[in-house]
GROMACS .gro file of C-alpha atoms in nm:
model
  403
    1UNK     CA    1   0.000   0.000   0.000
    2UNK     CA    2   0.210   0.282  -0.132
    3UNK     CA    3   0.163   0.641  -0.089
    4UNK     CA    4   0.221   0.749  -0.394
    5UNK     CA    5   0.128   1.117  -0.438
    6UNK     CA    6   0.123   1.121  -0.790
    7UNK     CA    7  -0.133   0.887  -0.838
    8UNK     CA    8  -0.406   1.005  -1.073
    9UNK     CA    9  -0.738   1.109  -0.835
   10UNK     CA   10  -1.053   0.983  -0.900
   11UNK     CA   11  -1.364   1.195  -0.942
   12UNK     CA   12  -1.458   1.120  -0.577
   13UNK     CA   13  -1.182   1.212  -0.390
   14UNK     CA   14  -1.141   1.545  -0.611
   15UNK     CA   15  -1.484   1.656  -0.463
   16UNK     CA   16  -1.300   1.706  -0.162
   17UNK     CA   17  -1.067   1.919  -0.292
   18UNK     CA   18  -0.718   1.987  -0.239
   19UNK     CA   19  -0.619   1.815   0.103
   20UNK     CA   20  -0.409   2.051   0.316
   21UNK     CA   21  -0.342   1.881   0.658
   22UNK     CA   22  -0.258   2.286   0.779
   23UNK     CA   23  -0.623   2.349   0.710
   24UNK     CA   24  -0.740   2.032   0.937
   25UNK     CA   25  -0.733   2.003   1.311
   26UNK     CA   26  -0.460   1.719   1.388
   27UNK     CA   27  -0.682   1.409   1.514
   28UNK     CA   28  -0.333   1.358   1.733
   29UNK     CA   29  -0.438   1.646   1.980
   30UNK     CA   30  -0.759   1.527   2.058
   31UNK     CA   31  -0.655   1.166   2.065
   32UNK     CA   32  -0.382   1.182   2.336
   33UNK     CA   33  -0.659   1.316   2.593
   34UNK     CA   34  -0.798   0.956   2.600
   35UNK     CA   35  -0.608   0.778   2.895
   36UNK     CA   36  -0.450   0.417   2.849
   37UNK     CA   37  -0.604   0.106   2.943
   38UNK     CA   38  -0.301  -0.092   2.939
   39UNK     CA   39   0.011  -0.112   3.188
   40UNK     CA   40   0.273   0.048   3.139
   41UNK     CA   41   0.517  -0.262   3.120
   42UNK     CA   42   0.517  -0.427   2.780
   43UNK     CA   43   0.432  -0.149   2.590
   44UNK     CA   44   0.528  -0.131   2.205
   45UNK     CA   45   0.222   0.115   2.038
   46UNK     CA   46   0.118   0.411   2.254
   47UNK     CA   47  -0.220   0.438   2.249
   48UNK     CA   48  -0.249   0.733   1.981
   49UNK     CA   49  -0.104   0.558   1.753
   50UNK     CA   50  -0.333   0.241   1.734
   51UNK     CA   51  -0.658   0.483   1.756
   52UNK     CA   52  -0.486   0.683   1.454
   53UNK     CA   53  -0.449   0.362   1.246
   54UNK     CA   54  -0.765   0.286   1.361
   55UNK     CA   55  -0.935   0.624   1.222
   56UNK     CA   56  -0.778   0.599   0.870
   57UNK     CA   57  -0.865   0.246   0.823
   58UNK     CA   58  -1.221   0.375   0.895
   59UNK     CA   59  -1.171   0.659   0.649
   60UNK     CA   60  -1.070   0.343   0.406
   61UNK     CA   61  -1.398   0.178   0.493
   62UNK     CA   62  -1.311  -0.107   0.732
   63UNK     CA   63  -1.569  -0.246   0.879
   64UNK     CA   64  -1.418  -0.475   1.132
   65UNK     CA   65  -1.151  -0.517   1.396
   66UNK     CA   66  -1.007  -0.791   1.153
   67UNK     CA   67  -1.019  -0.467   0.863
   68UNK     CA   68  -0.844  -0.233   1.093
   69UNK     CA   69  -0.525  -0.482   1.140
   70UNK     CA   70  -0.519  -0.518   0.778
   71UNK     CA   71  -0.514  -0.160   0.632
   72UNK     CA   72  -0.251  -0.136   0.929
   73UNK     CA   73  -0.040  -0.466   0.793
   74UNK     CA   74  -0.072  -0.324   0.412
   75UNK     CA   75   0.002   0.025   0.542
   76UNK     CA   76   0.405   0.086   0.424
   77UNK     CA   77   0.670   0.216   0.653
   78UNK     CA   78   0.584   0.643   0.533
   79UNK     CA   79   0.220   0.557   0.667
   80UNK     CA   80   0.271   0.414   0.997
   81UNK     CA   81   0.590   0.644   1.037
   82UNK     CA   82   0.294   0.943   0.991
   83UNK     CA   83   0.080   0.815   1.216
   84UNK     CA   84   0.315   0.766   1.507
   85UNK     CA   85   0.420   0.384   1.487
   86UNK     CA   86   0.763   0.339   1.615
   87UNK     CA   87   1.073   0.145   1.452
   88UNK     CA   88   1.217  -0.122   1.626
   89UNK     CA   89   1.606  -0.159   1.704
   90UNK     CA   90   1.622  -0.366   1.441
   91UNK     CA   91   1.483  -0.160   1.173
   92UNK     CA   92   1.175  -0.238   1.107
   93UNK     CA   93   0.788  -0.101   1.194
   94UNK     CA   94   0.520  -0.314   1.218
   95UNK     CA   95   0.162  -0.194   1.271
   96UNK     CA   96  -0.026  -0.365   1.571
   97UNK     CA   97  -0.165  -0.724   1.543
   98UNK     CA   98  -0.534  -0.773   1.564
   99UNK     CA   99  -0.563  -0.919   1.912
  100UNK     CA  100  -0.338  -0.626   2.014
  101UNK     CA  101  -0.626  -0.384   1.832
  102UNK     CA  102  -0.922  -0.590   1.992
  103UNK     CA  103  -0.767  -0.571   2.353
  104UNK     CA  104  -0.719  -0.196   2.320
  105UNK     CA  105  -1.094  -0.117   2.210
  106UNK     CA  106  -1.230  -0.374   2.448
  107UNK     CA  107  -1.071  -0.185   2.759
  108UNK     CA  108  -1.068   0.153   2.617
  109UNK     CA  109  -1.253   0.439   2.797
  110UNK     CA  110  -1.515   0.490   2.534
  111UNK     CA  111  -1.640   0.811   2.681
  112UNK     CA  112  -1.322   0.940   2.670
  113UNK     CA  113  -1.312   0.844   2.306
  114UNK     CA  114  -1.630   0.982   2.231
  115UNK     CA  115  -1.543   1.345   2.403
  116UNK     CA  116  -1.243   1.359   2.159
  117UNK     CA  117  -1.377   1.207   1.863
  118UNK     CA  118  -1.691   1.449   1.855
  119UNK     CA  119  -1.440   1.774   1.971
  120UNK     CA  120  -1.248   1.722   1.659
  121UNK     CA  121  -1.536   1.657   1.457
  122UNK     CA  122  -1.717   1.961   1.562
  123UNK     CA  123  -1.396   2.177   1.553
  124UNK     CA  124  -1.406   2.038   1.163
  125UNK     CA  125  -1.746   2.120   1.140
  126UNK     CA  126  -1.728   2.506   1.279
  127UNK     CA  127  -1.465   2.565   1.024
  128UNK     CA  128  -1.671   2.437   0.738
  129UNK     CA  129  -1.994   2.529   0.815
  130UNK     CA  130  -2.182   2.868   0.708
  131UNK     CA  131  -2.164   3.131   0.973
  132UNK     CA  132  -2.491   3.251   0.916
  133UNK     CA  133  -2.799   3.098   1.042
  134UNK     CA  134  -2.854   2.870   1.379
  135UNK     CA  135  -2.721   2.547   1.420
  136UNK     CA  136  -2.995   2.284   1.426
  137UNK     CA  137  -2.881   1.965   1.568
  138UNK     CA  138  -3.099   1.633   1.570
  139UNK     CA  139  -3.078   1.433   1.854
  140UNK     CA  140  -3.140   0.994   1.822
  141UNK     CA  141  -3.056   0.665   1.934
  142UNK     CA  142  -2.923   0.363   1.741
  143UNK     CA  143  -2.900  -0.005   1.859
  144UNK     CA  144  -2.597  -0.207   1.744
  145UNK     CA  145  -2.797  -0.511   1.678
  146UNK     CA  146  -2.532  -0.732   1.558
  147UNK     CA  147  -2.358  -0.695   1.963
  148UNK     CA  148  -2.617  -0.940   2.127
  149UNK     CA  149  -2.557  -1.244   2.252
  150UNK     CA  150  -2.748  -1.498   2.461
  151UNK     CA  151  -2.611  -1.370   2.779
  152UNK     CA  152  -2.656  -0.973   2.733
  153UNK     CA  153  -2.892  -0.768   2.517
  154UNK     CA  154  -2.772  -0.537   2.245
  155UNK     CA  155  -2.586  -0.218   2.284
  156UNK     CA  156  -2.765   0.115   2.201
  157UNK     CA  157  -2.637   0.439   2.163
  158UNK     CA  158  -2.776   0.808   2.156
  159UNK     CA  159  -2.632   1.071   1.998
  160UNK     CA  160  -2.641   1.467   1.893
  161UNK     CA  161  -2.587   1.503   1.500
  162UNK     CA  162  -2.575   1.818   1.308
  163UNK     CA  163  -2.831   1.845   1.052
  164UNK     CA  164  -2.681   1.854   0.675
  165UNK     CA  165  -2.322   1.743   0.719
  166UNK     CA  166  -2.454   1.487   1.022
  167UNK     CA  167  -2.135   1.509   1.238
  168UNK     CA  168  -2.160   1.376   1.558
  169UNK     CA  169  -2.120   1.622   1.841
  170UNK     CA  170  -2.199   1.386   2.160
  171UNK     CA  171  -2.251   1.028   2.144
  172UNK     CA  172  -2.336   0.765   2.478
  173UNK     CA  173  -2.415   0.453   2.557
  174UNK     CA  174  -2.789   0.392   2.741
  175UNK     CA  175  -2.813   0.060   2.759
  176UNK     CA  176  -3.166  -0.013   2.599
  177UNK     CA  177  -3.421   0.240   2.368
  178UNK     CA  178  -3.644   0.290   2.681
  179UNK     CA  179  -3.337   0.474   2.867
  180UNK     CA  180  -3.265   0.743   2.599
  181UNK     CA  181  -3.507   1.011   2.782
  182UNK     CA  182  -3.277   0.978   3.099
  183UNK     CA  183  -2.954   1.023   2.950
  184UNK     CA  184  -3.110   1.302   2.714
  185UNK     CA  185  -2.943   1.579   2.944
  186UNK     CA  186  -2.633   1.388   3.015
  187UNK     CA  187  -2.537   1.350   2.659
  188UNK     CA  188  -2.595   1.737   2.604
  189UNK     CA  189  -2.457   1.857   2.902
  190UNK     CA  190  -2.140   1.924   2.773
  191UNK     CA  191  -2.198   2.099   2.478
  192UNK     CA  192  -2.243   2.475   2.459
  193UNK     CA  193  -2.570   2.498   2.266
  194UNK     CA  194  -2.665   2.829   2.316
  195UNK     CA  195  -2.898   2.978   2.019
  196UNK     CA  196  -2.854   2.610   1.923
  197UNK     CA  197  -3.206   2.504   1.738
  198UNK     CA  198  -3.244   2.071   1.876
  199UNK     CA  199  -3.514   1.800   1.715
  200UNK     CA  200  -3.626   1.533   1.860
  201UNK     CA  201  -3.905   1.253   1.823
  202UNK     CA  202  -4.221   1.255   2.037
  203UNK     CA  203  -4.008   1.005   2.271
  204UNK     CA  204  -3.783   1.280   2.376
  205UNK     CA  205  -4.019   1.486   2.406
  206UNK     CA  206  -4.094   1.494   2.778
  207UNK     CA  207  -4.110   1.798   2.976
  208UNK     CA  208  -3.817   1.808   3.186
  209UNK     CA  209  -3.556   1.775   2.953
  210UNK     CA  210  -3.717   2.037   2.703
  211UNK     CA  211  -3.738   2.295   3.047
  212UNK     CA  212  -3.421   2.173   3.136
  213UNK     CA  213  -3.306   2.248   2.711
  214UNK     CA  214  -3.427   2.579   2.756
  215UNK     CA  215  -3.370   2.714   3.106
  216UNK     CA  216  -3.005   2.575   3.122
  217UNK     CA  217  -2.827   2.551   2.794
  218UNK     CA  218  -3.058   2.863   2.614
  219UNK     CA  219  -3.131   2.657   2.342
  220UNK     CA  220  -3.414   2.624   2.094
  221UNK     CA  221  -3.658   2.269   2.021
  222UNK     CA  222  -3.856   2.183   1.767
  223UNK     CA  223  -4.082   1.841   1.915
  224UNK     CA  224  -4.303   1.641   1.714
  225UNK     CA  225  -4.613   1.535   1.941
  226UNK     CA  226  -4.776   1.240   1.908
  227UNK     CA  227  -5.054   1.096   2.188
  228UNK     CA  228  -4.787   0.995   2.452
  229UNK     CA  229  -4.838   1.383   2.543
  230UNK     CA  230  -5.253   1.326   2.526
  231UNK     CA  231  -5.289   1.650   2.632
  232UNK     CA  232  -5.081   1.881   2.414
  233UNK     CA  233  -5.168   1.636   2.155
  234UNK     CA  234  -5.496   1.696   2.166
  235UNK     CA  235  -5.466   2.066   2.194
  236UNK     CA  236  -5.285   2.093   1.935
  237UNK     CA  237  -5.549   1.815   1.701
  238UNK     CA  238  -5.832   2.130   1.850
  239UNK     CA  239  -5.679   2.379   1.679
  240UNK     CA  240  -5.907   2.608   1.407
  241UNK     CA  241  -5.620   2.490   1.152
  242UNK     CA  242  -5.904   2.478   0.888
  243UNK     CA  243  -5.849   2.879   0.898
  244UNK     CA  244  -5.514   2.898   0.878
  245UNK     CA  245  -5.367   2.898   0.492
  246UNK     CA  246  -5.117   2.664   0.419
  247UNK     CA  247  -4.766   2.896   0.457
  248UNK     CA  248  -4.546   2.651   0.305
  249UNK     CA  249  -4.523   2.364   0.059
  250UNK     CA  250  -4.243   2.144  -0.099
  251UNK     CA  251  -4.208   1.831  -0.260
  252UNK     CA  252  -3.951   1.594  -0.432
  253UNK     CA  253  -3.953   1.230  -0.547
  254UNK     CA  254  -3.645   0.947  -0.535
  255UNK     CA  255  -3.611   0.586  -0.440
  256UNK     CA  256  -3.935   0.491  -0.594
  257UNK     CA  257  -4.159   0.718  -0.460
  258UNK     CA  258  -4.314   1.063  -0.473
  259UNK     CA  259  -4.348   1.323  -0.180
  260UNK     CA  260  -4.494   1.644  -0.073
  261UNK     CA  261  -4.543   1.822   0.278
  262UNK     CA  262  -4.761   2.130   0.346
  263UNK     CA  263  -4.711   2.324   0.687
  264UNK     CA  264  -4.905   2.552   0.862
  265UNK     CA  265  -4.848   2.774   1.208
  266UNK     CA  266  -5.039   2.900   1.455
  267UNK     CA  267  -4.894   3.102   1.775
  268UNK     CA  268  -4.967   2.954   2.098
  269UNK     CA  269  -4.854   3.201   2.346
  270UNK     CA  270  -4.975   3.142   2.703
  271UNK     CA  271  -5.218   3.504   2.605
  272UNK     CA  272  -5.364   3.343   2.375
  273UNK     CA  273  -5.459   3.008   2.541
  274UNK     CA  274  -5.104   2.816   2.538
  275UNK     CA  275  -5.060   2.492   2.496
  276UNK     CA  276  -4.973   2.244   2.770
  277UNK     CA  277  -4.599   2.222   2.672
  278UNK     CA  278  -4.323   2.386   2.820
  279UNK     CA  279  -4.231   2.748   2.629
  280UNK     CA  280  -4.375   2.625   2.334
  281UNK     CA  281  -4.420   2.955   2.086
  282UNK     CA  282  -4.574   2.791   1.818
  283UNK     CA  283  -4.774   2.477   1.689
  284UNK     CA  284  -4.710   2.293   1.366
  285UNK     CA  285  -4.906   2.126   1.149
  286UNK     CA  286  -4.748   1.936   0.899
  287UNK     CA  287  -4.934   1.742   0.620
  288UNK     CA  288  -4.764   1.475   0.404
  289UNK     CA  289  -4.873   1.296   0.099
  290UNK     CA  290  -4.631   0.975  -0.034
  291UNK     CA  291  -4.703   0.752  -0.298
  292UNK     CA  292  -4.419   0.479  -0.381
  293UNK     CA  293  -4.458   0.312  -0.743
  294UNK     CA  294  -4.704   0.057  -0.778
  295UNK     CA  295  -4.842   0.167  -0.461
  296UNK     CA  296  -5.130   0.323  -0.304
  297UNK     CA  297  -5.083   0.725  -0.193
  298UNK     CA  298  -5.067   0.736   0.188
  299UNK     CA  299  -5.135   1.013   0.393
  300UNK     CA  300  -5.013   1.167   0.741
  301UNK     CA  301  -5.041   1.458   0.959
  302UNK     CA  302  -4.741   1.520   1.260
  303UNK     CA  303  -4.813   1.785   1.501
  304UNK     CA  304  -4.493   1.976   1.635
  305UNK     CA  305  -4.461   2.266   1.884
  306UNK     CA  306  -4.128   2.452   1.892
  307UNK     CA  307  -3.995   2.743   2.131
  308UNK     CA  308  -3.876   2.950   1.807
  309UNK     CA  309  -4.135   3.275   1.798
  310UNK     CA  310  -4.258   3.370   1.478
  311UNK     CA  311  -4.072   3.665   1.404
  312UNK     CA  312  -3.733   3.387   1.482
  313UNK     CA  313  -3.839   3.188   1.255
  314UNK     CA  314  -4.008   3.123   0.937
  315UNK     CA  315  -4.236   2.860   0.808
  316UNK     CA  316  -3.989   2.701   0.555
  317UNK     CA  317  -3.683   2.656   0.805
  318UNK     CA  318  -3.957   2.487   1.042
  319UNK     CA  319  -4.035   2.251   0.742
  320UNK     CA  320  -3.668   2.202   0.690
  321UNK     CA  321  -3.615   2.098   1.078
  322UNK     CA  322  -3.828   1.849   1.096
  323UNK     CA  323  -3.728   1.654   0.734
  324UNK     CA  324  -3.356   1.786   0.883
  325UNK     CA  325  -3.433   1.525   1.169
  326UNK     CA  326  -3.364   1.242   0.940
  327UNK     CA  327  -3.007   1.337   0.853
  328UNK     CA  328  -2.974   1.108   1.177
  329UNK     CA  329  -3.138   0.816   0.995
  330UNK     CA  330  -2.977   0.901   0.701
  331UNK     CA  331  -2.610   0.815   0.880
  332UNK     CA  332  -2.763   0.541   1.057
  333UNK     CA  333  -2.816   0.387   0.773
  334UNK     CA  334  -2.462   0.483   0.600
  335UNK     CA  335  -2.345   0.307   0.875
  336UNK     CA  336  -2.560   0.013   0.820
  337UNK     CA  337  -2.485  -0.008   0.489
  338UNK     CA  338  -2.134   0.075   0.372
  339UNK     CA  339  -1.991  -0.017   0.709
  340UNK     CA  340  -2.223  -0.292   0.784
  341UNK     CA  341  -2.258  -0.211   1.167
  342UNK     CA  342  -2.565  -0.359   1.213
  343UNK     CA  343  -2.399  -0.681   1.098
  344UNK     CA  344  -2.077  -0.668   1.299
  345UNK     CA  345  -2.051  -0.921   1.545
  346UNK     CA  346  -1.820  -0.745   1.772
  347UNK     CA  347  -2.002  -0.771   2.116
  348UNK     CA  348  -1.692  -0.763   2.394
  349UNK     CA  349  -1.637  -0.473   2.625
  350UNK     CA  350  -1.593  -0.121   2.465
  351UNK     CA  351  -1.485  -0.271   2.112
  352UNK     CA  352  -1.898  -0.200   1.982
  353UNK     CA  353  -1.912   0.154   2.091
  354UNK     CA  354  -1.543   0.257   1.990
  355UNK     CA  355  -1.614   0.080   1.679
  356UNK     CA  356  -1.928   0.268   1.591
  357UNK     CA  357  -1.789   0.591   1.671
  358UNK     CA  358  -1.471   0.567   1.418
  359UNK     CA  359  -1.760   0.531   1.183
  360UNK     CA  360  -1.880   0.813   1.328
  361UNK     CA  361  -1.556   0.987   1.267
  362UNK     CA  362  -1.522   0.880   0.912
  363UNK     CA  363  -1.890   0.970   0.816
  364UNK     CA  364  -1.864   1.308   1.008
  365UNK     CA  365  -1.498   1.388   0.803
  366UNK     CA  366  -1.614   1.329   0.484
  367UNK     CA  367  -1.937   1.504   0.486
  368UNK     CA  368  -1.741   1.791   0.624
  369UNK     CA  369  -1.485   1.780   0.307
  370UNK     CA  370  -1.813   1.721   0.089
  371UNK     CA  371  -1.862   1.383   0.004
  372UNK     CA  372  -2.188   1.258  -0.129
  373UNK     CA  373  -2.107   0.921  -0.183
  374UNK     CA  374  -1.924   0.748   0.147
  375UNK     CA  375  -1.928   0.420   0.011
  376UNK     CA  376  -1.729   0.529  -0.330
  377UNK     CA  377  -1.521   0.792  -0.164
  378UNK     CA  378  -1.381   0.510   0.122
  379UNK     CA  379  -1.287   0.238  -0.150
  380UNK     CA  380  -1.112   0.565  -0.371
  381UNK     CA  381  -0.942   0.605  -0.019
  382UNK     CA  382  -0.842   0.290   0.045
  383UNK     CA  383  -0.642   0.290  -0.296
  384UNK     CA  384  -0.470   0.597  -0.188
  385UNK     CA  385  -0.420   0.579   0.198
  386UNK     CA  386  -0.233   0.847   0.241
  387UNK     CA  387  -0.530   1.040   0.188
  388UNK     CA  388  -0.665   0.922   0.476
  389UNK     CA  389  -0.329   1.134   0.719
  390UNK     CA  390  -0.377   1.411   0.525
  391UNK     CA  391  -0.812   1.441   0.605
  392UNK     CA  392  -0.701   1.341   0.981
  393UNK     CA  393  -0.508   1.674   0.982
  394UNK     CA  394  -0.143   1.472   0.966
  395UNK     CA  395   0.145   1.528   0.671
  396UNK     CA  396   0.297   1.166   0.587
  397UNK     CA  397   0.591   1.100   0.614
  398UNK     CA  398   0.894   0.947   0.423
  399UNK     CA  399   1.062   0.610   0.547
  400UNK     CA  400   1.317   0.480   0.404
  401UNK     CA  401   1.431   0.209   0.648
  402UNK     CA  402   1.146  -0.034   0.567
  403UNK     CA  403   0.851  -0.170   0.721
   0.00000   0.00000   0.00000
């Protein structure tokens, strides 16, 4: 696996432009925050090193522990000299085995590899994005199906993704889908959110954490209601919304099927009768038609409140929240599919989590550099690894005492 720099670039990976490690934060700053697992005696690899090979196999699309090992074993002395491995007394530099990989993620602090994973990604992601306009960030859980066994249930995971680019800016585990409302403040605690516009589903939307979303970080929600709030739900179902014109429409088609959404507002300020939902400014009403080929046209209706006031916000960035929200699902199922997490048998320790958030890292990176295509841009990657140093903020280097 030579890093050849003259290679010719394929389509994909010019999309991302000219790749200027100077212009990326170095994934090496971030990573040595993460303690060490291991003892001290018997160590070859420090710890950055193995997470950095295991990063830029990621960005190669690896899907497995087994994957990791092998972009490291293929990986040529330049490579592994870039990315911190060190060469032995007797000349040569080895990356680390696969059991030595699998130990490390199975003891590693996976918090601690979280916090620095999602600091680097949203240090990439305030560089990129456009300063104008709030941040709207969606926030979702995931199970990691393929990590049960017969002696423990799956893993799940919730996390805070931006909308558009969907880079992950907090990510935890919560042990089942039913927990994800009381780890809701926990996994945002630490991020500075103010002005900060969050989505949710109607099972996050419970009344403590949106007070607590409001009154303590100063941010913004938009909630979809459904009849696990009865009351607001059926408040907001009361409404005269057979007055109201419709304010904004939009449509598209893809995958088979056809789509279009109509939305209308109504203020709900506690003057004019309020609605049993904390500081919620306005109500939603969002009406969707789909009909996939071949198939009957289905129809829905999603109520939504949202703190936002109308003269904050407009009809058509309220419409674009709540289709934002799926940018989640949309990684989820990048994830799924070009990385094949939900068929990864990994189960052991921290390995699951640590593994699903390099995906995180890789998905987050290349969105950032604007990639539309993960799966093509990874395999273009793989054929030129040294790609992958120079997107983790690192300048390869030259080795010319073998590997």
């Amino acid at each position: 696996m030579s890093a050849v720099s003259s290679s010719p670039i394929p389509s994909v990976l010019a999309k991302l432009g000219p790749l200027n490690p100077d212009d990326a934060a170095d994934l090496r700053v971030f990573l040595e925050t993460v303690p060490d697992p291991r003892s001290r005696r018997g160590r070859w690899y420090s710890l950055t090193s193995i997470l950095l090979i295991c990063a830029a196999a990621a960005l190669s699309g690896a899907k497995t522990i087994d994957e990791l090992a092998e972009w490291g074993a293929r990986a040529d002395a330049g490579l592994l000299t870039g990315l911190g491995v060190r060469r032995h007394l007797l000349n040569w530099r080895h990356a680390p085995s696969r059991s030595a990989i699998g130990r490390v993620l199975d003891r590693l602090d996976a918090d601690a590899l979280d916090a620095a994973v999602s600091a680097w990604l949203a240090r990439r992601h305030a560089d990129t994005a456009a300063p104008a306009g709030r941040r709207v960030i969606a926030v979702d859980g995931k199970a990691l199906r393929g990590s049960a066994r017969l002696d423990q249930s799956r893993r799940h995971l919730l996390s805070a993704v931006t909308h558009g680019l969907a880079v992950t800016l907090a990510q935890a585990e919560v042990g089942s889908k039913t927990n994800e409302t009381r780890h809701f403040q926990s996994l945002l605690a630490p991020l500075d959110l103010d002005g900060d516009v969050l989505t949710f589903d109607a099972l996050h939307s419970v009344k403590a954490n949106v007070t607590w979303l409001v009154e303590t970080k100063n941010a913004h929600y938009v909630a979809v209601i459904k009849p696990n709030q009865p009351t607001a739900w059926t408040q907001l179902d009361g409404l005269a919304w057979n007055a109201v014109k419709v304010q904004h429409t939009a449509s598209n088609k893809g995958h088979g099927r056809r789509e279009s959404r109509s939305i209308k507002t109504l203020a709900i300020a506690d003057n004019l009768g309020g609605i049993a939902f904390p500081y919620a400014k306005l109500a939603i009403r969002v009406h969707r038609r789909r009909k996939a080929t071949g198939m009957k046209e289905t129809r829905e209706t999603v109520y939504a409140v949202t703190s936002l006031d109308a003269h904050e916000t407009k009809p058509a960035d309220l419409s674009s929240h709540l289709r934002g929200h799926w940018t989640v699902e949309a990684q989820h199922h990048i994830r799924d599919r070009t990385f094949a997490e939900d068929a990864s048998t990994v189960h052991s320790g921290n390995a699951p989590r640590a593994m699903a958030t390099f995906r995180n890292l890789a998905v987050g990176a290349l969105k950032t550099l604007g990639a539309t295509n993960i799966a093509k841009t990874t395999r273009a990657i793989r054929d030129q690894p040294e790609r992958a140093l120079l997107i983790l903020g690192i300048t390869p280097k030259h080795d010319l005492n073998g590997t």
